[in-house]
């Protein structure tokens, strides 16, 4: 109840979609509805792919990222909640030495300090791109985790189709 009745803060380190809506001058309910659509779409996509195996194990982390996008407040340091999923993905992406891939890049940008906010004053139009950094990073986490669960599931399904072996249980 408190999360839906209290105003969403207009701070750059609120990475949620309701926080982004407030920074864009829209009601926070717009961001909540967008976040709900992201969460429902994520669950629907994963439900469609449920018969396929997700060996990277990123599907639960994609759901968590979607939940953070929908929540009224998702401070930038909440990205740490998604690090286990990124580490799983890093193990898959980083099989080649010195090539961390998308997970390595996302782990790096997540540690940009909150002092970043001082560079982008509230209420100034040119500052809006800088004030959306953490929301963009959270969206990227969500997209990468969701697409990794799909692509890894698809690779396993393709392998099953090629070999004719039954799916693992």
Coordinates of N, CA and C in Angstrom, one line a residue:
X1 N 0.8 -1.2 0.0 CA 0.0 0.0 0.0 C 0.9 1.3 0.0
X2 N 1.9 1.3 0.8 CA 2.8 2.4 0.9 C 3.5 2.7 -0.4
X3 N 3.9 1.6 -1.1 CA 4.6 1.7 -2.4 C 3.8 2.3 -3.4
X4 N 2.4 2.1 -3.3 CA 1.6 2.6 -4.4 C 0.9 4.0 -4.0
X5 N 1.0 4.4 -2.8 CA 0.4 5.7 -2.4 C 1.4 6.8 -2.1
X6 N 2.6 6.4 -1.8 CA 3.6 7.5 -1.6 C 4.2 7.9 -2.9
X7 N 4.5 9.2 -3.1 CA 5.1 9.7 -4.3 C 6.4 9.0 -4.6
X8 N 6.7 8.7 -5.9 CA 8.0 8.2 -6.3 C 9.0 9.3 -6.4
X9 N 10.2 9.1 -5.8 CA 11.1 10.2 -5.7 C 11.7 10.5 -7.1
X10 N 12.0 11.7 -7.4 CA 12.6 12.2 -8.6 C 14.1 12.3 -8.4
X11 N 14.7 11.1 -8.3 CA 16.2 11.1 -8.1 C 16.7 10.2 -9.2
X12 N 17.9 10.5 -9.7 CA 18.5 9.8 -10.8 C 18.9 8.4 -10.5
X13 N 19.1 8.1 -9.2 CA 19.5 6.7 -8.8 C 18.3 5.8 -8.6
X14 N 17.1 6.3 -8.9 CA 15.9 5.4 -8.9 C 15.8 4.8 -10.3
X15 N 16.2 3.5 -10.4 CA 16.3 2.9 -11.7 C 15.0 2.3 -12.2
X16 N 13.9 2.4 -11.4 CA 12.6 1.8 -11.8 C 11.9 2.6 -12.9
X17 N 11.0 2.0 -13.6 CA 10.2 2.7 -14.7 C 9.3 3.8 -14.1
X18 N 8.7 3.6 -12.9 CA 7.9 4.7 -12.3 C 8.8 5.9 -12.0
X19 N 10.1 5.6 -11.6 CA 11.0 6.7 -11.3 C 11.4 7.5 -12.6
X20 N 11.5 6.7 -13.7 CA 11.8 7.3 -15.0 C 10.6 8.2 -15.5
X21 N 9.4 7.6 -15.3 CA 8.2 8.4 -15.7 C 8.2 9.7 -14.9
X22 N 8.5 9.7 -13.6 CA 8.5 11.0 -12.9 C 9.5 12.0 -13.4
X23 N 10.7 11.5 -13.7 CA 11.7 12.3 -14.3 C 11.3 12.9 -15.7
X24 N 10.5 12.1 -16.4 CA 10.0 12.6 -17.7 C 8.8 13.5 -17.6
X25 N 8.4 13.8 -16.3 CA 7.2 14.6 -16.1 C 5.9 13.9 -16.2
X26 N 5.9 12.6 -16.3 CA 4.6 11.8 -16.3 C 4.2 11.3 -15.0
X27 N 3.0 11.0 -14.8 CA 2.6 10.3 -13.5 C 3.3 9.0 -13.3
X28 N 3.7 8.7 -12.1 CA 4.4 7.4 -11.8 C 3.6 6.2 -12.2
X29 N 2.2 6.4 -12.3 CA 1.4 5.3 -12.7 C 1.7 4.8 -14.1
X30 N 2.1 5.7 -14.9 CA 2.5 5.3 -16.3 C 3.7 4.4 -16.3
X31 N 4.7 4.7 -15.4 CA 5.8 3.8 -15.3 C 5.4 2.4 -14.7
X32 N 4.5 2.5 -13.7 CA 4.0 1.3 -13.1 C 3.3 0.4 -14.1
X33 N 2.5 0.9 -14.9 CA 1.8 0.1 -16.0 C 2.8 -0.4 -17.0
X34 N 3.8 0.4 -17.3 CA 4.9 -0.1 -18.2 C 5.7 -1.3 -17.6
X35 N 6.0 -1.1 -16.3 CA 6.7 -2.1 -15.5 C 5.9 -3.4 -15.4
X36 N 4.6 -3.2 -15.2 CA 3.7 -4.4 -15.1 C 3.7 -5.1 -16.5
X37 N 3.7 -4.4 -17.6 CA 3.7 -5.0 -18.9 C 5.0 -5.7 -19.1
X38 N 6.1 -5.1 -18.6 CA 7.4 -5.8 -18.8 C 7.4 -7.1 -18.0
X39 N 6.9 -7.0 -16.7 CA 6.9 -8.2 -15.9 C 5.9 -9.3 -16.5
X40 N 4.8 -8.9 -16.9 CA 3.8 -9.9 -17.5 C 4.4 -10.5 -18.8
X41 N 5.0 -9.6 -19.6 CA 5.6 -10.1 -20.9 C 6.8 -11.1 -20.6
X42 N 7.6 -10.8 -19.6 CA 8.7 -11.7 -19.2 C 8.1 -13.0 -18.7
X43 N 7.1 -13.0 -17.9 CA 6.5 -14.3 -17.4 C 5.9 -15.0 -18.6
X44 N 5.2 -14.3 -19.5 CA 4.6 -15.0 -20.6 C 5.6 -15.6 -21.5
X45 N 6.7 -14.9 -21.8 CA 7.8 -15.4 -22.6 C 8.4 -16.6 -22.0
X46 N 8.7 -16.5 -20.7 CA 9.3 -17.7 -20.1 C 8.4 -18.9 -20.0
X47 N 7.1 -18.6 -19.8 CA 6.1 -19.6 -19.9 C 6.0 -20.4 -21.2
X48 N 6.2 -19.6 -22.3 CA 6.2 -20.2 -23.6 C 7.5 -21.1 -23.8
X49 N 8.6 -20.7 -23.2 CA 9.8 -21.4 -23.3 C 10.0 -22.4 -22.3
X50 N 9.0 -22.7 -21.4 CA 9.2 -23.5 -20.2 C 9.6 -25.0 -20.5
X51 N 9.3 -25.5 -21.7 CA 9.7 -26.8 -22.1 C 11.1 -26.9 -22.5
X52 N 11.7 -25.8 -22.8 CA 13.1 -25.7 -23.1 C 14.0 -25.5 -21.9
X53 N 15.1 -26.0 -21.9 CA 16.0 -25.9 -20.7 C 16.8 -24.6 -20.8
X54 N 17.0 -24.0 -19.7 CA 17.8 -22.8 -19.6 C 19.1 -23.1 -18.8
X55 N 20.1 -23.7 -19.5 CA 21.3 -24.1 -18.8 C 22.1 -22.9 -18.2
X56 N 22.0 -21.7 -18.7 CA 22.7 -20.6 -18.1 C 22.0 -20.2 -16.8
X57 N 20.7 -20.6 -16.6 CA 20.1 -20.3 -15.3 C 19.7 -18.8 -15.1
X58 N 19.5 -18.1 -16.2 CA 19.2 -16.7 -16.1 C 17.8 -16.3 -16.1
X59 N 16.8 -17.2 -16.3 CA 15.4 -16.9 -16.3 C 14.9 -16.3 -15.0
X60 N 15.2 -16.9 -13.8 CA 14.8 -16.3 -12.6 C 15.3 -14.9 -12.4
X61 N 16.5 -14.6 -12.9 CA 17.1 -13.3 -12.7 C 16.4 -12.3 -13.6
X62 N 16.0 -12.7 -14.8 CA 15.2 -11.9 -15.7 C 13.9 -11.5 -15.0
X63 N 13.2 -12.4 -14.3 CA 12.0 -12.1 -13.6 C 12.3 -11.1 -12.5
X64 N 13.4 -11.2 -11.8 CA 13.7 -10.3 -10.7 C 14.0 -8.9 -11.3
X65 N 14.7 -8.8 -12.4 CA 15.0 -7.6 -13.1 C 13.7 -6.9 -13.5
X66 N 12.7 -7.7 -14.0 CA 11.4 -7.1 -14.4 C 10.7 -6.6 -13.2
X67 N 10.8 -7.3 -12.1 CA 10.1 -6.8 -10.8 C 10.7 -5.5 -10.4
X68 N 12.0 -5.4 -10.5 CA 12.7 -4.1 -10.1 C 12.3 -3.0 -11.0
X69 N 12.1 -3.3 -12.3 CA 11.6 -2.3 -13.2 C 10.2 -1.8 -12.9
X70 N 9.4 -2.7 -12.4 CA 8.0 -2.3 -12.0 C 7.9 -1.6 -10.7
X71 N 8.8 -1.9 -9.8 CA 8.7 -1.4 -8.4 C 8.8 0.2 -8.4
X72 N 8.1 0.8 -7.4 CA 8.2 2.2 -7.3 C 9.6 2.8 -7.1
X73 N 10.4 2.0 -6.3 CA 11.8 2.4 -6.1 C 12.7 1.3 -6.3
X74 N 13.7 1.4 -7.1 CA 14.8 0.5 -7.3 C 16.1 1.3 -7.4
X75 N 16.6 1.5 -6.2 CA 17.9 2.3 -6.1 C 19.0 1.6 -7.0
X76 N 19.9 2.4 -7.4 CA 21.0 1.9 -8.3 C 21.7 0.7 -7.6
X77 N 21.8 0.7 -6.3 CA 22.6 -0.4 -5.7 C 21.8 -1.7 -5.6
X78 N 20.5 -1.7 -6.0 CA 19.7 -2.9 -6.1 C 20.2 -3.8 -7.3
X79 N 21.0 -3.2 -8.2 CA 21.5 -4.0 -9.3 C 22.3 -5.1 -8.8
X80 N 22.8 -5.0 -7.5 CA 23.6 -6.1 -6.9 C 22.8 -7.3 -6.8
X81 N 21.5 -7.2 -6.7 CA 20.6 -8.4 -6.6 C 20.7 -9.2 -7.8
X82 N 21.0 -8.6 -8.9 CA 21.1 -9.3 -10.2 C 22.5 -9.9 -10.5
X83 N 23.5 -9.6 -9.7 CA 24.8 -10.0 -10.0 C 25.0 -11.5 -10.0
X84 N 24.2 -12.3 -9.2 CA 24.4 -13.8 -9.4 C 24.0 -14.2 -10.8
X85 N 22.9 -13.7 -11.4 CA 22.5 -14.0 -12.7 C 23.6 -13.5 -13.7
X86 N 24.2 -12.4 -13.5 CA 25.2 -11.9 -14.4 C 26.5 -12.8 -14.3
X87 N 26.8 -13.3 -13.1 CA 27.9 -14.2 -12.9 C 27.7 -15.5 -13.6
X88 N 26.5 -16.0 -13.6 CA 26.1 -17.2 -14.4 C 26.4 -16.9 -15.9
X89 N 25.9 -15.8 -16.3 CA 26.1 -15.4 -17.7 C 27.5 -15.2 -18.1
X90 N 28.3 -14.6 -17.1 CA 29.7 -14.4 -17.3 C 30.4 -15.7 -17.5
X91 N 30.0 -16.7 -16.8 CA 30.6 -18.0 -17.0 C 30.3 -18.6 -18.4
X92 N 29.2 -18.3 -18.9 CA 28.8 -18.8 -20.3 C 29.5 -17.9 -21.3
X93 N 29.4 -16.6 -21.1 CA 30.0 -15.7 -22.1 C 31.6 -15.6 -22.1
X94 N 32.1 -15.8 -20.9 CA 33.5 -15.6 -20.7 C 34.4 -16.9 -20.9
X95 N 33.9 -17.8 -21.7 CA 34.7 -19.0 -21.9 C 36.0 -18.8 -22.6
X96 N 36.0 -17.7 -23.4 CA 37.2 -17.3 -24.1 C 38.0 -16.3 -23.2
X97 N 39.3 -16.6 -22.9 CA 40.0 -15.7 -22.0 C 40.0 -14.2 -22.5
X98 N 39.9 -13.3 -21.6 CA 39.9 -11.9 -21.8 C 38.8 -11.4 -22.7
X99 N 37.7 -12.1 -22.6 CA 36.5 -11.7 -23.4 C 35.3 -11.9 -22.5
X100 N 35.0 -10.9 -21.6 CA 33.9 -11.0 -20.6 C 32.6 -10.9 -21.3
X101 N 32.4 -10.3 -22.4 CA 31.1 -10.2 -23.1 C 30.2 -9.3 -22.4
X102 N 28.9 -9.5 -22.7 CA 27.9 -8.5 -22.2 C 27.8 -8.5 -20.7
X103 N 27.9 -9.6 -20.1 CA 27.8 -9.7 -18.6 C 28.9 -8.9 -18.0
X104 N 30.1 -9.0 -18.5 CA 31.3 -8.2 -17.9 C 31.0 -6.7 -18.1
X105 N 30.5 -6.3 -19.2 CA 30.2 -4.9 -19.4 C 29.1 -4.4 -18.5
X106 N 28.1 -5.2 -18.3 CA 27.0 -4.7 -17.4 C 27.4 -4.7 -16.0
X107 N 28.3 -5.6 -15.6 CA 28.8 -5.6 -14.2 C 29.7 -4.3 -14.0
X108 N 30.4 -3.9 -15.0 CA 31.2 -2.7 -14.9 C 30.4 -1.5 -14.8
X109 N 29.4 -1.3 -15.6 CA 28.6 -0.1 -15.6 C 27.7 0.1 -14.4
X110 N 27.5 -1.1 -13.7 CA 26.6 -1.0 -12.5 C 27.3 -0.4 -11.3
X111 N 28.6 -0.3 -11.4 CA 29.4 0.3 -10.3 C 29.7 1.8 -10.5
X112 N 29.1 2.4 -11.5 CA 29.3 3.9 -11.6 C 28.7 4.5 -10.4
X113 N 29.4 5.3 -9.7 CA 29.0 5.8 -8.3 C 27.8 6.8 -8.4
X114 N 27.1 6.8 -7.3 CA 25.9 7.7 -7.2 C 26.3 9.2 -7.3
X115 N 27.6 9.5 -7.2 CA 28.1 10.9 -7.4 C 27.9 11.3 -8.8
X116 N 27.6 10.4 -9.7 CA 27.3 10.7 -11.1 C 26.1 11.7 -11.1
X117 N 25.2 11.6 -10.1 CA 24.0 12.5 -10.1 C 24.4 14.0 -10.0
X118 N 25.5 14.3 -9.4 CA 25.9 15.7 -9.3 C 26.2 16.4 -10.6
X119 N 26.5 15.6 -11.6 CA 26.8 16.1 -12.9 C 25.5 16.5 -13.7
X120 N 24.4 16.0 -13.2 CA 23.1 16.1 -14.0 C 22.1 16.8 -13.1
X121 N 21.9 18.1 -13.1 CA 21.0 18.7 -12.2 C 19.5 18.5 -12.6
X122 N 18.7 18.3 -11.6 CA 17.2 18.0 -11.9 C 16.6 19.3 -12.5
X123 N 15.7 19.1 -13.4 CA 14.9 20.2 -14.0 C 15.6 20.8 -15.2
X124 N 16.7 20.3 -15.6 CA 17.4 20.8 -16.8 C 17.3 19.8 -17.9
X125 N 16.7 20.2 -19.0 CA 16.4 19.3 -20.1 C 17.6 18.5 -20.6
X126 N 18.7 19.2 -20.7 CA 19.9 18.5 -21.3 C 20.4 17.4 -20.3
X127 N 20.0 17.5 -19.0 CA 20.5 16.5 -18.0 C 19.7 15.2 -18.0
X128 N 18.6 15.2 -18.7 CA 17.7 14.0 -18.7 C 18.4 12.7 -19.1
X129 N 19.2 12.7 -20.2 CA 19.9 11.4 -20.5 C 20.8 10.9 -19.4
X130 N 21.6 11.8 -18.8 CA 22.4 11.4 -17.7 C 21.7 10.9 -16.5
X131 N 20.5 11.5 -16.3 CA 19.7 11.1 -15.1 C 18.9 9.8 -15.3
X132 N 19.0 9.3 -16.5 CA 18.3 8.0 -16.8 C 19.3 6.8 -16.9
X133 N 20.6 7.0 -16.5 CA 21.6 6.0 -16.7 C 21.2 4.7 -15.9
X134 N 20.9 4.8 -14.7 CA 20.6 3.6 -13.9 C 19.4 2.8 -14.4
X135 N 18.4 3.5 -14.9 CA 17.2 2.9 -15.5 C 17.6 2.1 -16.8
X136 N 18.5 2.8 -17.6 CA 19.0 2.1 -18.8 C 19.8 0.9 -18.5
X137 N 20.6 1.0 -17.4 CA 21.4 -0.2 -17.0 C 20.5 -1.3 -16.6
X138 N 19.5 -1.0 -15.8 CA 18.5 -2.0 -15.3 C 17.8 -2.6 -16.5
X139 N 17.3 -1.8 -17.4 CA 16.7 -2.3 -18.7 C 17.7 -3.3 -19.4
X140 N 18.9 -2.9 -19.5 CA 19.9 -3.7 -20.2 C 20.1 -5.1 -19.4
X141 N 20.1 -5.0 -18.1 CA 20.2 -6.2 -17.3 C 19.1 -7.2 -17.6
X142 N 17.9 -6.6 -17.6 CA 16.6 -7.4 -17.9 C 16.7 -8.0 -19.2
X143 N 17.0 -7.2 -20.2 CA 17.0 -7.7 -21.6 C 18.1 -8.8 -21.8
X144 N 19.3 -8.6 -21.3 CA 20.3 -9.5 -21.5 C 20.0 -10.8 -20.8
X145 N 19.5 -10.7 -19.5 CA 19.1 -11.9 -18.8 C 18.0 -12.7 -19.5
X146 N 17.0 -12.0 -20.0 CA 15.9 -12.6 -20.7 C 16.3 -13.2 -22.0
X147 N 17.1 -12.5 -22.8 CA 17.5 -13.0 -24.1 C 18.5 -14.2 -23.9
X148 N 19.3 -14.2 -22.8 CA 20.2 -15.3 -22.5 C 19.4 -16.6 -22.2
X149 N 18.3 -16.4 -21.5 CA 17.5 -17.6 -21.2 C 16.9 -18.2 -22.4
X150 N 16.5 -17.3 -23.3 CA 15.9 -17.8 -24.6 C 17.0 -18.4 -25.5
X151 N 18.1 -17.7 -25.7 CA 19.1 -18.2 -26.6 C 19.7 -19.5 -26.1
X152 N 19.9 -19.6 -24.8 CA 20.5 -20.8 -24.3 C 19.5 -22.0 -24.4
X153 N 18.2 -21.7 -24.2 CA 17.2 -22.7 -24.3 C 17.0 -23.1 -25.7
X154 N 17.1 -22.2 -26.7 CA 17.0 -22.5 -28.1 C 18.2 -23.3 -28.5
X155 N 19.4 -23.1 -28.0 CA 20.6 -23.9 -28.4 C 20.4 -25.3 -27.9
X156 N 19.9 -25.5 -26.7 CA 19.6 -26.8 -26.2 C 18.6 -27.5 -27.0
X157 N 17.5 -26.8 -27.3 CA 16.4 -27.4 -28.2 C 16.9 -27.8 -29.5
X158 N 17.8 -26.9 -30.1 CA 18.3 -27.2 -31.4 C 19.2 -28.5 -31.4
X159 N 20.0 -28.6 -30.3 CA 20.8 -29.8 -30.1 C 20.0 -31.0 -30.0
X160 N 18.9 -31.0 -29.3 CA 18.0 -32.1 -29.1 C 17.4 -32.5 -30.5
X161 N 17.0 -31.5 -31.2 CA 16.4 -31.8 -32.6 C 17.5 -32.4 -33.5
X162 N 18.7 -32.0 -33.4 CA 19.8 -32.5 -34.2 C 20.1 -34.0 -33.8
X163 N 20.2 -34.2 -32.5 CA 20.7 -35.6 -32.1 C 19.5 -36.5 -32.0
X164 N 18.3 -36.1 -31.8 CA 17.2 -36.9 -31.7 C 17.0 -37.5 -30.3
X165 N 17.9 -37.0 -29.3 CA 17.8 -37.4 -28.0 C 16.6 -36.8 -27.3
X166 N 16.0 -37.4 -26.3 CA 14.9 -36.8 -25.6 C 15.4 -35.7 -24.8
X167 N 14.5 -34.7 -24.4 CA 14.9 -33.6 -23.6 C 15.3 -34.1 -22.2
X168 N 16.3 -33.4 -21.6 CA 16.7 -33.8 -20.2 C 15.5 -33.5 -19.2
X169 N 15.5 -34.3 -18.2 CA 14.4 -34.1 -17.2 C 15.0 -33.5 -15.9

